């Protein structure tokens, strides 16, 4: 099968079932604490990609077992590049989900799987801690395994599950950050850093994160369900 050949849309029940599975992974706290690693990969990858595009020098990416992460860049400590880099983390997973939903809506399952693999490989080059390397390697290996060995139905189910998870799971982190800030925690969160950089209240940046994630969920969900 050619990489760019469109694949027929899966049965509606499979699309709905993968969405329910993604929701079941996102809501229970114990399962979420493990699954959140995938969202952290997207989050830090968003910081890293925008840093490079905006002209900053990417030094390192670290992913930790508590599902936190850190992206280290070099450049001016203020300015548009720094603002864009700091703002890119929380919207990254929802926007990736939205892009994935557009590809799946066009039947490009294989393109999505290989594009995701390429992005993971690019991120792996910059990861600088053992846990992060292991997490990205295992995630990338899963994509390669499904892409090479999976039947078309298996590839479609996997791709839909991944995109649903990015869309649904991408909503929760901003609410978690909001709860932490309400308790007086996370003083150096992305929202607080952006507040110091732009003199716009952190609550406004939180509202921005919420708006992006919820709009992506609605738009991506419509594409996946064929509305």
PDB file of N, CA, C and O in Angstrom, residues 3-39:
ATOM      1  N   UNK A   3       2.123   5.002   0.608  1.00  0.00           N
ATOM      2  CA  UNK A   3       2.003   5.842   1.805  1.00  0.00           C
ATOM      3  C   UNK A   3       0.847   6.831   1.695  1.00  0.00           C
ATOM      4  O   UNK A   3       0.158   7.105   2.682  1.00  0.00           O
ATOM      5  N   UNK A   4       0.633   7.366   0.504  1.00  0.00           N
ATOM      6  CA  UNK A   4      -0.354   8.437   0.348  1.00  0.00           C
ATOM      7  C   UNK A   4      -1.712   7.946  -0.164  1.00  0.00           C
ATOM      8  O   UNK A   4      -2.588   8.746  -0.443  1.00  0.00           O
ATOM      9  N   UNK A   5      -1.860   6.630  -0.285  1.00  0.00           N
ATOM     10  CA  UNK A   5      -3.165   6.107  -0.677  1.00  0.00           C
ATOM     11  C   UNK A   5      -4.165   6.318   0.453  1.00  0.00           C
ATOM     12  O   UNK A   5      -3.899   5.950   1.602  1.00  0.00           O
ATOM     13  N   UNK A   6      -5.328   6.898   0.149  1.00  0.00           N
ATOM     14  CA  UNK A   6      -6.339   7.062   1.209  1.00  0.00           C
ATOM     15  C   UNK A   6      -6.919   5.715   1.615  1.00  0.00           C
ATOM     16  O   UNK A   6      -7.021   4.799   0.809  1.00  0.00           O
ATOM     17  N   UNK A   7      -7.260   5.614   2.877  1.00  0.00           N
ATOM     18  CA  UNK A   7      -7.860   4.393   3.408  1.00  0.00           C
ATOM     19  C   UNK A   7      -9.327   4.664   3.689  1.00  0.00           C
ATOM     20  O   UNK A   7      -9.700   5.752   4.140  1.00  0.00           O
ATOM     21  N   UNK A   8     -10.160   3.677   3.405  1.00  0.00           N
ATOM     22  CA  UNK A   8     -11.594   3.843   3.630  1.00  0.00           C
ATOM     23  C   UNK A   8     -11.863   4.127   5.099  1.00  0.00           C
ATOM     24  O   UNK A   8     -11.171   3.622   5.997  1.00  0.00           O
ATOM     25  N   UNK A   9     -12.848   4.960   5.364  1.00  0.00           N
ATOM     26  CA  UNK A   9     -13.209   5.307   6.740  1.00  0.00           C
ATOM     27  C   UNK A   9     -13.653   4.045   7.489  1.00  0.00           C
ATOM     28  O   UNK A   9     -14.367   3.208   6.927  1.00  0.00           O
ATOM     29  N   UNK A  10     -13.223   3.879   8.725  1.00  0.00           N
ATOM     30  CA  UNK A  10     -13.642   2.704   9.493  1.00  0.00           C
ATOM     31  C   UNK A  10     -15.116   2.783   9.863  1.00  0.00           C
ATOM     32  O   UNK A  10     -15.756   3.827   9.698  1.00  0.00           O
ATOM     33  N   UNK A  11     -15.623   1.686  10.379  1.00  0.00           N
ATOM     34  CA  UNK A  11     -17.021   1.649  10.799  1.00  0.00           C
ATOM     35  C   UNK A  11     -17.252   2.675  11.909  1.00  0.00           C
ATOM     36  O   UNK A  11     -16.358   2.953  12.726  1.00  0.00           O
ATOM     37  N   UNK A  12     -18.437   3.223  11.948  1.00  0.00           N
ATOM     38  CA  UNK A  12     -18.755   4.257  12.933  1.00  0.00           C
ATOM     39  C   UNK A  12     -18.583   3.747  14.356  1.00  0.00           C
ATOM     40  O   UNK A  12     -18.142   4.490  15.241  1.00  0.00           O
ATOM     41  N   UNK A  13     -18.909   2.465  14.578  1.00  0.00           N
ATOM     42  CA  UNK A  13     -18.795   1.923  15.928  1.00  0.00           C
ATOM     43  C   UNK A  13     -17.344   1.939  16.397  1.00  0.00           C
ATOM     44  O   UNK A  13     -17.075   2.168  17.583  1.00  0.00           O
ATOM     45  N   UNK A  14     -16.377   1.733  15.458  1.00  0.00           N
ATOM     46  CA  UNK A  14     -14.966   1.738  15.849  1.00  0.00           C
ATOM     47  C   UNK A  14     -14.520   3.150  16.221  1.00  0.00           C
ATOM     48  O   UNK A  14     -13.766   3.333  17.184  1.00  0.00           O
ATOM     49  N   UNK A  15     -14.980   4.138  15.462  1.00  0.00           N
ATOM     50  CA  UNK A  15     -14.632   5.532  15.777  1.00  0.00           C
ATOM     51  C   UNK A  15     -15.146   5.899  17.167  1.00  0.00           C
ATOM     52  O   UNK A  15     -14.436   6.504  17.977  1.00  0.00           O
ATOM     53  N   UNK A  16     -16.382   5.516  17.443  1.00  0.00           N
ATOM     54  CA  UNK A  16     -16.973   5.817  18.749  1.00  0.00           C
ATOM     55  C   UNK A  16     -16.279   5.034  19.858  1.00  0.00           C
ATOM     56  O   UNK A  16     -15.981   5.574  20.933  1.00  0.00           O
ATOM     57  N   UNK A  17     -15.966   3.761  19.588  1.00  0.00           N
ATOM     58  CA  UNK A  17     -15.322   2.917  20.601  1.00  0.00           C
ATOM     59  C   UNK A  17     -13.941   3.438  20.969  1.00  0.00           C
ATOM     60  O   UNK A  17     -13.559   3.443  22.152  1.00  0.00           O
ATOM     61  N   UNK A  18     -13.175   3.896  19.975  1.00  0.00           N
ATOM     62  CA  UNK A  18     -11.841   4.438  20.285  1.00  0.00           C
ATOM     63  C   UNK A  18     -11.949   5.736  21.064  1.00  0.00           C
ATOM     64  O   UNK A  18     -11.110   6.037  21.921  1.00  0.00           O
ATOM     65  N   UNK A  19     -12.996   6.531  20.781  1.00  0.00           N
ATOM     66  CA  UNK A  19     -13.214   7.747  21.563  1.00  0.00           C
ATOM     67  C   UNK A  19     -13.557   7.439  23.002  1.00  0.00           C
ATOM     68  O   UNK A  19     -13.055   8.090  23.928  1.00  0.00           O
ATOM     69  N   UNK A  20     -14.405   6.425  23.204  1.00  0.00           N
ATOM     70  CA  UNK A  20     -14.760   6.014  24.568  1.00  0.00           C
ATOM     71  C   UNK A  20     -13.528   5.475  25.293  1.00  0.00           C
ATOM     72  O   UNK A  20     -13.317   5.751  26.485  1.00  0.00           O
ATOM     73  N   UNK A  21     -12.683   4.723  24.577  1.00  0.00           N
ATOM     74  CA  UNK A  21     -11.465   4.192  25.185  1.00  0.00           C
ATOM     75  C   UNK A  21     -10.530   5.322  25.607  1.00  0.00           C
ATOM     76  O   UNK A  21      -9.929   5.289  26.697  1.00  0.00           O
ATOM     77  N   UNK A  22     -10.404   6.350  24.755  1.00  0.00           N
ATOM     78  CA  UNK A  22      -9.559   7.498  25.110  1.00  0.00           C
ATOM     79  C   UNK A  22     -10.107   8.215  26.330  1.00  0.00           C
ATOM     80  O   UNK A  22      -9.345   8.650  27.212  1.00  0.00           O
ATOM     81  N   UNK A  23     -11.412   8.333  26.411  1.00  0.00           N
ATOM     82  CA  UNK A  23     -12.036   8.969  27.578  1.00  0.00           C
ATOM     83  C   UNK A  23     -11.786   8.133  28.835  1.00  0.00           C
ATOM     84  O   UNK A  23     -11.495   8.689  29.911  1.00  0.00           O
ATOM     85  N   UNK A  24     -11.853   6.813  28.697  1.00  0.00           N
ATOM     86  CA  UNK A  24     -11.637   5.924  29.839  1.00  0.00           C
ATOM     87  C   UNK A  24     -10.199   5.977  30.336  1.00  0.00           C
ATOM     88  O   UNK A  24      -9.923   5.725  31.513  1.00  0.00           O
ATOM     89  N   UNK A  25      -9.271   6.312  29.441  1.00  0.00           N
ATOM     90  CA  UNK A  25      -7.866   6.444  29.831  1.00  0.00           C
ATOM     91  C   UNK A  25      -7.609   7.798  30.485  1.00  0.00           C
ATOM     92  O   UNK A  25      -6.730   7.931  31.343  1.00  0.00           O
ATOM     93  N   UNK A  26      -8.387   8.797  30.100  1.00  0.00           N
ATOM     94  CA  UNK A  26      -8.145  10.170  30.555  1.00  0.00           C
ATOM     95  C   UNK A  26      -8.766  10.476  31.915  1.00  0.00           C
ATOM     96  O   UNK A  26      -8.186  11.214  32.712  1.00  0.00           O
ATOM     97  N   UNK A  27      -9.931   9.900  32.199  1.00  0.00           N
ATOM     98  CA  UNK A  27     -10.674  10.303  33.396  1.00  0.00           C
ATOM     99  C   UNK A  27     -10.154   9.674  34.691  1.00  0.00           C
ATOM    100  O   UNK A  27      -9.889  10.401  35.663  1.00  0.00           O
ATOM    101  N   UNK A  28      -9.976   8.342  34.772  1.00  0.00           N
ATOM    102  CA  UNK A  28      -9.512   7.763  36.048  1.00  0.00           C
ATOM    103  C   UNK A  28      -8.090   8.217  36.377  1.00  0.00           C
ATOM    104  O   UNK A  28      -7.194   8.141  35.526  1.00  0.00           O
ATOM    105  N   UNK A  29      -7.883   8.682  37.584  1.00  0.00           N
ATOM    106  CA  UNK A  29      -6.601   9.293  37.934  1.00  0.00           C
ATOM    107  C   UNK A  29      -5.426   8.326  37.790  1.00  0.00           C
ATOM    108  O   UNK A  29      -4.369   8.703  37.273  1.00  0.00           O
ATOM    109  N   UNK A  30      -5.581   7.091  38.238  1.00  0.00           N
ATOM    110  CA  UNK A  30      -4.447   6.153  38.212  1.00  0.00           C
ATOM    111  C   UNK A  30      -4.005   5.856  36.789  1.00  0.00           C
ATOM    112  O   UNK A  30      -2.808   5.796  36.498  1.00  0.00           O
ATOM    113  N   UNK A  31      -4.963   5.656  35.900  1.00  0.00           N
ATOM    114  CA  UNK A  31      -4.605   5.387  34.507  1.00  0.00           C
ATOM    115  C   UNK A  31      -4.042   6.653  33.864  1.00  0.00           C
ATOM    116  O   UNK A  31      -3.074   6.608  33.102  1.00  0.00           O
ATOM    117  N   UNK A  32      -4.637   7.787  34.177  1.00  0.00           N
ATOM    118  CA  UNK A  32      -4.187   9.060  33.616  1.00  0.00           C
ATOM    119  C   UNK A  32      -2.748   9.358  33.981  1.00  0.00           C
ATOM    120  O   UNK A  32      -1.987   9.890  33.162  1.00  0.00           O
ATOM    121  N   UNK A  33      -2.325   9.036  35.192  1.00  0.00           N
ATOM    122  CA  UNK A  33      -0.959   9.323  35.609  1.00  0.00           C
ATOM    123  C   UNK A  33       0.067   8.611  34.739  1.00  0.00           C
ATOM    124  O   UNK A  33       1.199   9.081  34.585  1.00  0.00           O
ATOM    125  N   UNK A  34      -0.314   7.479  34.163  1.00  0.00           N
ATOM    126  CA  UNK A  34       0.567   6.784  33.227  1.00  0.00           C
ATOM    127  C   UNK A  34       0.397   7.336  31.813  1.00  0.00           C
ATOM    128  O   UNK A  34       1.381   7.649  31.131  1.00  0.00           O
ATOM    129  N   UNK A  35      -0.845   7.477  31.385  1.00  0.00           N
ATOM    130  CA  UNK A  35      -1.120   7.931  30.015  1.00  0.00           C
ATOM    131  C   UNK A  35      -0.663   9.366  29.787  1.00  0.00           C
ATOM    132  O   UNK A  35      -0.347   9.752  28.652  1.00  0.00           O
ATOM    133  N   UNK A  36      -0.612  10.154  30.852  1.00  0.00           N
ATOM    134  CA  UNK A  36      -0.238  11.567  30.720  1.00  0.00           C
ATOM    135  C   UNK A  36       1.166  11.747  30.156  1.00  0.00           C
ATOM    136  O   UNK A  36       1.513  12.807  29.630  1.00  0.00           O
ATOM    137  N   UNK A  37       1.999  10.705  30.233  1.00  0.00           N
ATOM    138  CA  UNK A  37       3.337  10.791  29.649  1.00  0.00           C
ATOM    139  C   UNK A  37       3.270  11.149  28.171  1.00  0.00           C
ATOM    140  O   UNK A  37       4.119  11.895  27.662  1.00  0.00           O
ATOM    141  N   UNK A  38       2.266  10.620  27.473  1.00  0.00           N
ATOM    142  CA  UNK A  38       2.130  10.912  26.047  1.00  0.00           C
ATOM    143  C   UNK A  38       1.808  12.388  25.828  1.00  0.00           C
ATOM    144  O   UNK A  38       2.311  13.017  24.878  1.00  0.00           O
ATOM    145  N   UNK A  39       0.976  12.966  26.694  1.00  0.00           N
ATOM    146  CA  UNK A  39       0.655  14.385  26.583  1.00  0.00           C
ATOM    147  C   UNK A  39       1.891  15.228  26.902  1.00  0.00           C
ATOM    148  O   UNK A  39       2.124  16.270  26.284  1.00  0.00           O
TER     149      UNK A  39
END
